[in-house]
PDB file of C-alpha atoms and ligand atoms in Angstrom:
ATOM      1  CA  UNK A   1      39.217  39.480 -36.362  1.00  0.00           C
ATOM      2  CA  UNK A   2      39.600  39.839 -32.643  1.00  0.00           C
ATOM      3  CA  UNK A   3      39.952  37.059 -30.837  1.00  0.00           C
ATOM      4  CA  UNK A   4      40.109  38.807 -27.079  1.00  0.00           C
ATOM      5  CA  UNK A   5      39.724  41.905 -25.910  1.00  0.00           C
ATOM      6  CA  UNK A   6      40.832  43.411 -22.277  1.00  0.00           C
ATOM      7  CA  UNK A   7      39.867  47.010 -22.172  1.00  0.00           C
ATOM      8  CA  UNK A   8      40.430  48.643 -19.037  1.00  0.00           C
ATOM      9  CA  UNK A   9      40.629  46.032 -16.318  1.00  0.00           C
ATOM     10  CA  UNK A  10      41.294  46.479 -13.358  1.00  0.00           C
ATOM     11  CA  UNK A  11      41.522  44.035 -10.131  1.00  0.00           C
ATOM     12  CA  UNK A  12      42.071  44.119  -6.924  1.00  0.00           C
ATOM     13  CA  UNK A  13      43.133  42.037  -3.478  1.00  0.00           C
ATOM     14  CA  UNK A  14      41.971  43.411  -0.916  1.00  0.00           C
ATOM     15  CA  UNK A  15      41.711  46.640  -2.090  1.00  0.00           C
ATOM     16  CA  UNK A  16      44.817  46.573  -3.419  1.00  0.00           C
ATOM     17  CA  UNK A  17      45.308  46.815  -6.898  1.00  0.00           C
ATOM     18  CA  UNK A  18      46.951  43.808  -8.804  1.00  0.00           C
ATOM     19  CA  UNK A  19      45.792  44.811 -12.305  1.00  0.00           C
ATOM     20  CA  UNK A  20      45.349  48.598 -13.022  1.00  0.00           C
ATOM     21  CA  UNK A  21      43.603  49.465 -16.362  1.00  0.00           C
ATOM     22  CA  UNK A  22      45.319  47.321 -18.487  1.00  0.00           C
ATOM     23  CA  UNK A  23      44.170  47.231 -22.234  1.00  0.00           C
ATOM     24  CA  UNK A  24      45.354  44.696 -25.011  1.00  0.00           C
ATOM     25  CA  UNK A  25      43.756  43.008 -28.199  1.00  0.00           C
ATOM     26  CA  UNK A  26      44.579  39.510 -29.494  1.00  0.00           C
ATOM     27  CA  UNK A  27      44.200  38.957 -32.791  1.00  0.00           C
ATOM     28  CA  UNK A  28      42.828  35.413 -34.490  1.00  0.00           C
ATOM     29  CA  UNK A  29      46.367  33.726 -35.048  1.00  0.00           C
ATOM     30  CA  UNK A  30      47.927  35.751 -32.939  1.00  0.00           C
ATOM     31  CA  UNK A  31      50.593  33.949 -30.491  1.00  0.00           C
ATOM     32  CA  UNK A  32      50.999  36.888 -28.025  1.00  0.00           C
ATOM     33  CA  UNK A  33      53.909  36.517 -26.032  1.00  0.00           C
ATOM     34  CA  UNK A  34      53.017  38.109 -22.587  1.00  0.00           C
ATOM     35  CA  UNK A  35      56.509  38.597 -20.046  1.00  0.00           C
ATOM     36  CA  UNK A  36      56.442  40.365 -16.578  1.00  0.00           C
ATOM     37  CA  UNK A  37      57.959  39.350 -13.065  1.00  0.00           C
ATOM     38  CA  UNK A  38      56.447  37.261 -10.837  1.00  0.00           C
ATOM     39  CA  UNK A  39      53.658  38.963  -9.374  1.00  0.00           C
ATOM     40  CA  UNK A  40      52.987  41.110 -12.367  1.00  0.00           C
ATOM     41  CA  UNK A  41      49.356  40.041 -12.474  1.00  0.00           C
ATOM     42  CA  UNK A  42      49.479  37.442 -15.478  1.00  0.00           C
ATOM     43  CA  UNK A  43      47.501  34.330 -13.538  1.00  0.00           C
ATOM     44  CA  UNK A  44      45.232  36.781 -12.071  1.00  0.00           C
ATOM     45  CA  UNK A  45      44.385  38.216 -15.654  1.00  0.00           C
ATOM     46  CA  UNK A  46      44.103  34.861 -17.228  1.00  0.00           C
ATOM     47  CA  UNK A  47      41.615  33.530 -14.218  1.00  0.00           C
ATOM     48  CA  UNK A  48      39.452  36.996 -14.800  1.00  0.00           C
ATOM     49  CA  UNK A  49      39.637  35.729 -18.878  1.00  0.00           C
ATOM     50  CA  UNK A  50      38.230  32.508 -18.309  1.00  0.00           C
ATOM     51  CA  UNK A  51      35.889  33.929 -15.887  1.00  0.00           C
ATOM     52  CA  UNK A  52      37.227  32.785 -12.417  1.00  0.00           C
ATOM     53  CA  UNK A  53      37.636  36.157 -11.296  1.00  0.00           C
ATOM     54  CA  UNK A  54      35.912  39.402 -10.689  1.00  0.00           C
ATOM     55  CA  UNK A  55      37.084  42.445 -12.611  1.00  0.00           C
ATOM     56  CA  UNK A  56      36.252  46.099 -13.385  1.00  0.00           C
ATOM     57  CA  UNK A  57      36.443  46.885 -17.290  1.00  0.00           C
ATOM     58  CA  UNK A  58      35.639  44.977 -20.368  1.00  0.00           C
ATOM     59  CA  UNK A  59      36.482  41.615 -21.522  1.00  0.00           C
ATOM     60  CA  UNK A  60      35.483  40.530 -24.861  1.00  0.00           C
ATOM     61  CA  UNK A  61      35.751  36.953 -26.218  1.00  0.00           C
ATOM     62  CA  UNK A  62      35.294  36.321 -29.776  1.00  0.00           C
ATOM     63  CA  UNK A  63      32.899  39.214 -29.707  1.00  0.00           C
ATOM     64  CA  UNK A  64      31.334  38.412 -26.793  1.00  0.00           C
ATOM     65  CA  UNK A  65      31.359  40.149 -23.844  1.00  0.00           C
ATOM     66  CA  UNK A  66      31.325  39.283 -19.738  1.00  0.00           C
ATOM     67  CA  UNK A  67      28.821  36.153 -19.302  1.00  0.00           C
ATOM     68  CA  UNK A  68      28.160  36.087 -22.743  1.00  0.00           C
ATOM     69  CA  UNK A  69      31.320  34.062 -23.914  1.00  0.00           C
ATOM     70  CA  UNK A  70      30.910  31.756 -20.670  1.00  0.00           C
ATOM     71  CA  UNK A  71      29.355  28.964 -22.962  1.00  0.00           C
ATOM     72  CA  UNK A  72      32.541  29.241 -25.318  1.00  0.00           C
ATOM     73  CA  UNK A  73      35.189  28.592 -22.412  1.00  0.00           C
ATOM     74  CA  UNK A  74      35.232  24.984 -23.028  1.00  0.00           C
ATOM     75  CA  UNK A  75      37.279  25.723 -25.609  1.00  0.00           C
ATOM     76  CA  UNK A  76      39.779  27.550 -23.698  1.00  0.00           C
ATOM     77  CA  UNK A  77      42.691  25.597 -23.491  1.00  0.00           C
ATOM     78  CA  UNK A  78      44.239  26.337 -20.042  1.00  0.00           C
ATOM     79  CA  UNK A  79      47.730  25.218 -19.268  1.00  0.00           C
ATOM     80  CA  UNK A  80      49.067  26.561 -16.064  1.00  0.00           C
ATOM     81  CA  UNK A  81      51.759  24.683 -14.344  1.00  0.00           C
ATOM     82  CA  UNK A  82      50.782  25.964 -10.904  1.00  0.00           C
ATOM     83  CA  UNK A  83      47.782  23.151 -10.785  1.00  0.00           C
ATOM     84  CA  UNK A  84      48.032  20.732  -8.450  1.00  0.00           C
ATOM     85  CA  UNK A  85      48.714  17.297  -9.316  1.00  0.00           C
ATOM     86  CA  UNK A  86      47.991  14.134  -7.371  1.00  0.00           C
ATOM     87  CA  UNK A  87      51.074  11.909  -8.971  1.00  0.00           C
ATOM     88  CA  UNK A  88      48.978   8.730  -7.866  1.00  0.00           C
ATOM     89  CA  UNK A  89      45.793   9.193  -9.836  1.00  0.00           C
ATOM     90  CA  UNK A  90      45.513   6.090 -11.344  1.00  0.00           C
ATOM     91  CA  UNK A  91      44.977   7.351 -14.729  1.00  0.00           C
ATOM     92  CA  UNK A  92      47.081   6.606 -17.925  1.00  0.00           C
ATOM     93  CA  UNK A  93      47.962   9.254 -20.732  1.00  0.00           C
ATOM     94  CA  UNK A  94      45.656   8.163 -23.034  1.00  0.00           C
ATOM     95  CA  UNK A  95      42.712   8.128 -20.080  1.00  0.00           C
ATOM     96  CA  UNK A  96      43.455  12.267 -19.228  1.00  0.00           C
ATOM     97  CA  UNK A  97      43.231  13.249 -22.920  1.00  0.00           C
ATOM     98  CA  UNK A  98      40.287  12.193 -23.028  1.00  0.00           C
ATOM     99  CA  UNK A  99      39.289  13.699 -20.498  1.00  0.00           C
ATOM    100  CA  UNK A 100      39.290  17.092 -22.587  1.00  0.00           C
ATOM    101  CA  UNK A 101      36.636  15.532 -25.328  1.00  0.00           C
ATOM    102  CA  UNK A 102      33.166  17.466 -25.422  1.00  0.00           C
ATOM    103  CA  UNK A 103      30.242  16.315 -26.897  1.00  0.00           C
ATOM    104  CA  UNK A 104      29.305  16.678 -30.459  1.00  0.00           C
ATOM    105  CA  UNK A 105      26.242  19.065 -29.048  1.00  0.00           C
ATOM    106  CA  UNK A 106      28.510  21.285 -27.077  1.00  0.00           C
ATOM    107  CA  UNK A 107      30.448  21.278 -29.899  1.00  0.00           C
ATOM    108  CA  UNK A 108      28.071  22.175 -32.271  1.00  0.00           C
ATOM    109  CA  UNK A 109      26.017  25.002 -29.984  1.00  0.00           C
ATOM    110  CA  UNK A 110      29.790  26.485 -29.914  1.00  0.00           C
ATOM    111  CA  UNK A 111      30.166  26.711 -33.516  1.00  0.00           C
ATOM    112  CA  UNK A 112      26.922  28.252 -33.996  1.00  0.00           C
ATOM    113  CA  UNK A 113      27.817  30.960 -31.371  1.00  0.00           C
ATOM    114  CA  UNK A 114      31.627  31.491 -32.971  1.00  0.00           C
ATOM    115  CA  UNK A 115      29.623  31.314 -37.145  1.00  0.00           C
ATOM    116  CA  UNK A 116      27.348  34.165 -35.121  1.00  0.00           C
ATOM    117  CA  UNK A 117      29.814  37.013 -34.964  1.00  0.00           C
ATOM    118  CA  UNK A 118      31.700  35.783 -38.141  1.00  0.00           C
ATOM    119  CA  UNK A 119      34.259  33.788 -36.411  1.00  0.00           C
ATOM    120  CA  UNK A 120      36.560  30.693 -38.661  1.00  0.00           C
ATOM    121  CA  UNK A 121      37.110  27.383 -36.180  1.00  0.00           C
ATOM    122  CA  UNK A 122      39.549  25.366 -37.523  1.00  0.00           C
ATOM    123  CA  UNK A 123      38.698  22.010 -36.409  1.00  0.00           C
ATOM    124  CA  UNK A 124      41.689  19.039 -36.491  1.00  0.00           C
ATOM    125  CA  UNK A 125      41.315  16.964 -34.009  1.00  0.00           C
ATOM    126  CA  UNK A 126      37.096  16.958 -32.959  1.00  0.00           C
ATOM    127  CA  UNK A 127      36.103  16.076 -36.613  1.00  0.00           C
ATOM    128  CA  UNK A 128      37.815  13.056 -36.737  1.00  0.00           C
ATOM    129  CA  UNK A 129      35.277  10.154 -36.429  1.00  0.00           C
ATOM    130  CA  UNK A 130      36.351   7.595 -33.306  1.00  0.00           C
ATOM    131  CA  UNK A 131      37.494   8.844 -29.880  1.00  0.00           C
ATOM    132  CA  UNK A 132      40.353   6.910 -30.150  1.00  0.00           C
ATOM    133  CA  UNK A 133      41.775   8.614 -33.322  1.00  0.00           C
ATOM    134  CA  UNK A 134      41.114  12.451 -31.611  1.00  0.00           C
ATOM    135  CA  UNK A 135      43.280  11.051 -28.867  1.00  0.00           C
ATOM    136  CA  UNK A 136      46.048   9.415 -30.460  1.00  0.00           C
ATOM    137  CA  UNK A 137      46.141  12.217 -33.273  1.00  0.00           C
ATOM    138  CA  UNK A 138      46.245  14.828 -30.669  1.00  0.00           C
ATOM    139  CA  UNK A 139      48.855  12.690 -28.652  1.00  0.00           C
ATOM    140  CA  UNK A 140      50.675  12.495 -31.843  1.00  0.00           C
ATOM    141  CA  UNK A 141      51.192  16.506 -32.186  1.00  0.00           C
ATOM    142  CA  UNK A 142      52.440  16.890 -28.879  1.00  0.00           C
ATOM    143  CA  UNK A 143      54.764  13.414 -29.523  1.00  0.00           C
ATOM    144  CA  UNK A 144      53.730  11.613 -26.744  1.00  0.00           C
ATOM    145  CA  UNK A 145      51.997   8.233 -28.967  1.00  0.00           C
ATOM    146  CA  UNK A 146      54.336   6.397 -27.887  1.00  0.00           C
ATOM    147  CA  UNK A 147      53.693   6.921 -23.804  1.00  0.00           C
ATOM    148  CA  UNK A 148      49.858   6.811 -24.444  1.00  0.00           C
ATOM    149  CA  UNK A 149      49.479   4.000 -21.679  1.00  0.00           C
ATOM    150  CA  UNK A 150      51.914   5.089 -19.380  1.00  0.00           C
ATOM    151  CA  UNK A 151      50.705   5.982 -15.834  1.00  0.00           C
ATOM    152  CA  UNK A 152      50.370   9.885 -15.457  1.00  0.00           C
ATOM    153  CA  UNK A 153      52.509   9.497 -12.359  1.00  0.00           C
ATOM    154  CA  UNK A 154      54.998   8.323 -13.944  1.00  0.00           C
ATOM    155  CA  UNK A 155      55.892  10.946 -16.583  1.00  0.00           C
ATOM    156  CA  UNK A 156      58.515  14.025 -16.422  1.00  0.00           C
ATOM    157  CA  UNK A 157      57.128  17.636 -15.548  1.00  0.00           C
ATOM    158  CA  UNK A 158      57.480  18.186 -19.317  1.00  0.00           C
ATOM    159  CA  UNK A 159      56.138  15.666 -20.504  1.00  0.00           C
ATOM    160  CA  UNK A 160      52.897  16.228 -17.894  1.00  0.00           C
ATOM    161  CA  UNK A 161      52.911  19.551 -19.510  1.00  0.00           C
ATOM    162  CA  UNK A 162      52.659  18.238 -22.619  1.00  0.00           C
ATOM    163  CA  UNK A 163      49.803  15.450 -21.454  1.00  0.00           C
ATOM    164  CA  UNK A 164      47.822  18.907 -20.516  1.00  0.00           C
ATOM    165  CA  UNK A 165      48.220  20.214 -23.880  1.00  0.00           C
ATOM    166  CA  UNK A 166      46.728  17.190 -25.545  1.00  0.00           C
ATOM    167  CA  UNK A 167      44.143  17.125 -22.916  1.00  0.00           C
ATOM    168  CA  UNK A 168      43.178  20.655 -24.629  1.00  0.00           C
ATOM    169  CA  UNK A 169      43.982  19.987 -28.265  1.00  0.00           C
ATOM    170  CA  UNK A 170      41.389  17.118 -28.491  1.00  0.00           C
ATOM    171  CA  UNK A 171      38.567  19.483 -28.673  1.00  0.00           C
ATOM    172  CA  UNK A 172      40.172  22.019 -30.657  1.00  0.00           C
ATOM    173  CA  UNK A 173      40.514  25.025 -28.722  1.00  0.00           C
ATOM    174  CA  UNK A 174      39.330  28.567 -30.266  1.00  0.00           C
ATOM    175  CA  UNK A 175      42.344  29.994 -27.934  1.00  0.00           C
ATOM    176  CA  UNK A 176      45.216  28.558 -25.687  1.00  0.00           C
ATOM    177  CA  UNK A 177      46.314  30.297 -22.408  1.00  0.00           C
ATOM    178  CA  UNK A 178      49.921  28.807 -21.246  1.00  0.00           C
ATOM    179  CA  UNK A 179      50.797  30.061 -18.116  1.00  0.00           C
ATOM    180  CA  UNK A 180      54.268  28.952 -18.067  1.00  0.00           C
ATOM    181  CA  UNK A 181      56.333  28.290 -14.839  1.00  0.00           C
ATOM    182  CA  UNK A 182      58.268  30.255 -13.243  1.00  0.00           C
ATOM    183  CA  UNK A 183      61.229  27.642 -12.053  1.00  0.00           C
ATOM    184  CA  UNK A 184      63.120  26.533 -15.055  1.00  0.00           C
ATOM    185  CA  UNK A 185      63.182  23.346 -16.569  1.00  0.00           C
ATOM    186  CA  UNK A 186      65.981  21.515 -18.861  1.00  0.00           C
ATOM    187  CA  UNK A 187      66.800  23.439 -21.970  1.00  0.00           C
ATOM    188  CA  UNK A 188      66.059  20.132 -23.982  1.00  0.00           C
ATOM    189  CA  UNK A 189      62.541  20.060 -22.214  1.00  0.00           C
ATOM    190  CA  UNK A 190      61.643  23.862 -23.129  1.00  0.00           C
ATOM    191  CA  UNK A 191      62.367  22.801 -26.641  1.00  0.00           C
ATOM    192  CA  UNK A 192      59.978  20.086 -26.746  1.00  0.00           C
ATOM    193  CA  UNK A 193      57.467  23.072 -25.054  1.00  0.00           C
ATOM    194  CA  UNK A 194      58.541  25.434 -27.515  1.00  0.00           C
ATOM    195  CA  UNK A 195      58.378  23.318 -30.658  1.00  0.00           C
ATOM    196  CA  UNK A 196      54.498  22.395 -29.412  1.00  0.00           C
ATOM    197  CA  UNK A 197      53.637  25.609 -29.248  1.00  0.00           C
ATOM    198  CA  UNK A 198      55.394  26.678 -32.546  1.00  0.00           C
ATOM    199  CA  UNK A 199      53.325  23.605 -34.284  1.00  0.00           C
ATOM    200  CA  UNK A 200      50.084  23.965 -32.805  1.00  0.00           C
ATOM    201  CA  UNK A 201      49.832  28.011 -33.755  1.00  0.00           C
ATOM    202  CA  UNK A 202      51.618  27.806 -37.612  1.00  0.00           C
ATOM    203  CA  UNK A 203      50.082  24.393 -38.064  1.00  0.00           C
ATOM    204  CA  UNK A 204      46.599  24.016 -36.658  1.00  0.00           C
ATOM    205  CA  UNK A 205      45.880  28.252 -36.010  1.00  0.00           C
ATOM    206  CA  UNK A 206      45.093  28.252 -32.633  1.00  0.00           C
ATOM    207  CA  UNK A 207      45.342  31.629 -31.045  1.00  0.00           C
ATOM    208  CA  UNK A 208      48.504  31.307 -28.061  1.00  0.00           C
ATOM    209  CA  UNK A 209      48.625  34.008 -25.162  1.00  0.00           C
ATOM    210  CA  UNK A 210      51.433  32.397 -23.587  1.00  0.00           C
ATOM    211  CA  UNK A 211      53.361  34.119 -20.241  1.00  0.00           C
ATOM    212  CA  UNK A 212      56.695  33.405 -20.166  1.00  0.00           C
ATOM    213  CA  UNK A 213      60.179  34.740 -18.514  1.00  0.00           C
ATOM    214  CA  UNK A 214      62.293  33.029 -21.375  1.00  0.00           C
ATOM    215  CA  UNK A 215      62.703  36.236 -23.713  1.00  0.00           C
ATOM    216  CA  UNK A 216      64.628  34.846 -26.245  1.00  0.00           C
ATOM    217  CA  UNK A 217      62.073  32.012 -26.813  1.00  0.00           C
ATOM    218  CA  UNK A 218      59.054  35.245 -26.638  1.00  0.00           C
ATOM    219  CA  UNK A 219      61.784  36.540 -29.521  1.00  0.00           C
ATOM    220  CA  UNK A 220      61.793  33.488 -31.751  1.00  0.00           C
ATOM    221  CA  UNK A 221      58.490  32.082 -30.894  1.00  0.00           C
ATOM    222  CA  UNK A 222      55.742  35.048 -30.383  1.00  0.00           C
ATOM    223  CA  UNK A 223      54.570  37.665 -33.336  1.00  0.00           C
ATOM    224  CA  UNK A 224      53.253  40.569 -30.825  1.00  0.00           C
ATOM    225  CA  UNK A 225      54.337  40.896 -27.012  1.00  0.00           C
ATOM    226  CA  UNK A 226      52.484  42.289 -24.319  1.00  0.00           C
ATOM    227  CA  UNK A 227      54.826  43.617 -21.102  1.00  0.00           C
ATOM    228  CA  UNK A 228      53.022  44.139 -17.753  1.00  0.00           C
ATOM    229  CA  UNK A 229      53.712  44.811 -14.118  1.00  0.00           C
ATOM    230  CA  UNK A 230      50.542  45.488 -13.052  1.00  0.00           C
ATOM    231  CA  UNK A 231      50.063  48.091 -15.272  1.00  0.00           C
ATOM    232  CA  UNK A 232      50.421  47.500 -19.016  1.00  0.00           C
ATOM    233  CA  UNK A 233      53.808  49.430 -20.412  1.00  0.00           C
ATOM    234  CA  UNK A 234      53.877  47.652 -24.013  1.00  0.00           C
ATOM    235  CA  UNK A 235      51.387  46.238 -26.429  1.00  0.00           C
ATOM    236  CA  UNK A 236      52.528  45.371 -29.713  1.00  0.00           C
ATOM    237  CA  UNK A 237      54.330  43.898 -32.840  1.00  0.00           C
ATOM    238  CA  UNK A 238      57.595  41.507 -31.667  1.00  0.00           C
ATOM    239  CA  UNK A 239      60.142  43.713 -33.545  1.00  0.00           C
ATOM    240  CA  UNK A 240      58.912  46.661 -32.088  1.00  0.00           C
ATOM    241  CA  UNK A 241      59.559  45.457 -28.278  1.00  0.00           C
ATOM    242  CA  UNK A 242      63.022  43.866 -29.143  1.00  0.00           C
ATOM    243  CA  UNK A 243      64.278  47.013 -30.895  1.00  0.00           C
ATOM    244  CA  UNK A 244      63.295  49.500 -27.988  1.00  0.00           C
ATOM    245  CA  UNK A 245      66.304  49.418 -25.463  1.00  0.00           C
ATOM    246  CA  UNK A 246      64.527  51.566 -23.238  1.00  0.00           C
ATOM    247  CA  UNK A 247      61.923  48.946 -22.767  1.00  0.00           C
ATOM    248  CA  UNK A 248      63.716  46.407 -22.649  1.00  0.00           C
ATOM    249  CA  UNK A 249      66.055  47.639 -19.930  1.00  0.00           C
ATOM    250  CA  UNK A 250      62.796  48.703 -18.009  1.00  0.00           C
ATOM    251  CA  UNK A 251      61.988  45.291 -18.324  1.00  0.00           C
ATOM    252  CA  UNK A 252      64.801  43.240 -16.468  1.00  0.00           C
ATOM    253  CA  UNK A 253      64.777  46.331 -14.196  1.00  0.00           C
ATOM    254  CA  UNK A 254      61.877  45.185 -12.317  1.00  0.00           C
ATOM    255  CA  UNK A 255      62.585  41.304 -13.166  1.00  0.00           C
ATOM    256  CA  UNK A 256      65.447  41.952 -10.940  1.00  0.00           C
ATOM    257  CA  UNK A 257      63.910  43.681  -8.644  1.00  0.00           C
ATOM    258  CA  UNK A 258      61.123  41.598  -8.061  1.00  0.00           C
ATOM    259  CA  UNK A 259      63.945  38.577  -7.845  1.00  0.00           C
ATOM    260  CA  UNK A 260      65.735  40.039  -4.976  1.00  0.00           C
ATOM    261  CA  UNK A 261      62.111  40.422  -3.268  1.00  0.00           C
ATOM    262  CA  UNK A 262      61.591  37.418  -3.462  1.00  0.00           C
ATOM    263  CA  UNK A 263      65.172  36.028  -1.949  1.00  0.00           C
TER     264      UNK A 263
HETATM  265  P1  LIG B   1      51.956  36.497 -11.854  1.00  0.00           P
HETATM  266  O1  LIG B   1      51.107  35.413 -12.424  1.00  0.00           O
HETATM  267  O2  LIG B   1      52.360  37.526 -12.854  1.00  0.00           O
HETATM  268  O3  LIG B   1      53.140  35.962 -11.098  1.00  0.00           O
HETATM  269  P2  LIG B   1      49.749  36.894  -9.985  1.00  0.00           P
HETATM  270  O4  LIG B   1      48.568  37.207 -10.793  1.00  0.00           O
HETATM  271  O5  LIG B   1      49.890  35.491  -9.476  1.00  0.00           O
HETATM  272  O6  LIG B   1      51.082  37.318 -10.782  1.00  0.00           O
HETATM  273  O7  LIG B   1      49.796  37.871  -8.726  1.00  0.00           O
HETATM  274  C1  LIG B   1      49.628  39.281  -8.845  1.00  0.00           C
HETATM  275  C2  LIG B   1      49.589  39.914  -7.449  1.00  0.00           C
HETATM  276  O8  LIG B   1      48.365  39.600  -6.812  1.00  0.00           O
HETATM  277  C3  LIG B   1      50.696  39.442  -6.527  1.00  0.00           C
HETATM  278  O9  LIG B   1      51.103  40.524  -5.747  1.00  0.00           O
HETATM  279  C4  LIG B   1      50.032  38.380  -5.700  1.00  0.00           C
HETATM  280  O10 LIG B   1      50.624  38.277  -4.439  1.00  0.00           O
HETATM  281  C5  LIG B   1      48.603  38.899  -5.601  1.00  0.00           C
HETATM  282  N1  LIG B   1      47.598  37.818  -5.493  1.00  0.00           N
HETATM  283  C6  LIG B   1      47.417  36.811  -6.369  1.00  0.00           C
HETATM  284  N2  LIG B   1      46.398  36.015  -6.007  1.00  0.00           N
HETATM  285  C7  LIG B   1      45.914  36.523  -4.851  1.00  0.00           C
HETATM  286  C8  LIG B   1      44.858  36.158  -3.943  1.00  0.00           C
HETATM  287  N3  LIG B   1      44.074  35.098  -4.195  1.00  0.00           N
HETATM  288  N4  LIG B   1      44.660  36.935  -2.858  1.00  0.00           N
HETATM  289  C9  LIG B   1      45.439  38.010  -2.605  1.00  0.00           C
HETATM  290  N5  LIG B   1      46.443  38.407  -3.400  1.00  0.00           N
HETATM  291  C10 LIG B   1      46.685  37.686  -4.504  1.00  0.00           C
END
């Protein structure tokens, strides 16, 4: 079962194109490793996904296509670390998690939609009974119990990151979009990322499109990759990307050169 389609989109700035007809499938279970320089188009194809953003082409979600899937992005776990973030909101850990709860009736006219076109939604968190148990459970897979009333202000970048996560886990997302940053963070940081994600796609089977520069994590982490730069040049199974030299030296080609651009 599909769990997104992107046939043919295309988008532009100011009638210049920053997407040109790219076309990829995610699969239900899928953690789809997506690389490309900065400026490849990734953030503007997520924000046209989750239907901030005009595009020509298709987008399907869970079989439903353009404005027809709008009532399932709520559960659309969005993690981009390019948001904003006012370090003296005066809210604890615990306080933005819960943030990310729906209501049972949301929930429910969701389900219906996803049972509709045949769709499984593995629920983990939202089917627990209190608010206070989604919370803390959801706190606990991202291991960050123990910081639950801890001011938001006064947390690491990855462990803000991490907040975010649990923010979207508590309503059990049907897909999670990690737009991951492009200055690097501590190795022992990445691995608390990392091990997240790992957990979270093996463990509770939510479908990961995650962007990323770090290749070897794409290599242990991801089971198909996706390589853009503005146009789509590879679609497909992990091994297949990692055993093509070709591709792979087209690849750091253009990371390079879009490095120097931008020094
Ligand atoms: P990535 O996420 O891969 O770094 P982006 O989607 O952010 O790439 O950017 C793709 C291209 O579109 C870049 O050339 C960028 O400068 C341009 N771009 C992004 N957002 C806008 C915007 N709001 N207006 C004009 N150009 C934009």
């Amino acid at each position: 079962m599909k769990a997104l389609e992107v046939s043919d989109v295309s988008i532009s700035y100011n009638g210049s194109l920053a997407i040109d007809k790219v076309s990829f499938d995610v699969n239900e279970g899928d953690l789809l490793g997506i690389v490309g320089p900065n400026g490849a188009g990734k953030t503007t194809l997520f924000r046209a996904i989750l239907g901030l953003q005009g595009y020509a082409g298709i987008i399907r979600l869970f079989g439903y296509e353009a404005k027809k899937y709008y009532p399932l992005l709520p559960l659309i776990g969005y993690v981009s670390q390019k948001v904003n973030f006012e370090p003296n909101f005066p809210a604890t850990v615990y306080e933005v998690v819960a943030m990310g709860l729906l209501s049972e009736k949301k929930l429910n006219k969701i389900s219906t939609l996803l049972q509709k076109n045949g769709h499984s939604w593995n629920r983990v968190y939202s089917k627990l009974d209190k608010n206070s148990e989604k919370i803390l459970q959801a706190l606990k897979t991202v291991n960050l119990d123990s910081l639950k009333d801890r001011r938001i202000g006064q947390l690491s970048g990855g462990e803000l990151q991490r907040v975010f996560i649990a923010k979207a886990l508590v309503k059990d997302p049907i897909l999670m979009i990690l737009d991951e940053p492009v200055t690097g963070v501590d190795v022992d940081t990445q691995t608390k990322f990392y091990n997240v994600i790992k957990k979270i796609n093996e463990e509770n089977k939510i479908t990961i499109v995650w962007s990323s520069h770090d290749l070897e994590a794409i290599a242990k982490l991801a089971n198909r990759v996706a390589c853009m730069n503005r146009q789509l040049f590879f679609h497909g199974q992990k091994e297949e990307f990692f055993s093509n030299k070709d591709l792979l030296k087209t690849y750091t080609e253009s990371a390079m050169q879009m490095h120097m651009h931008h020094h």
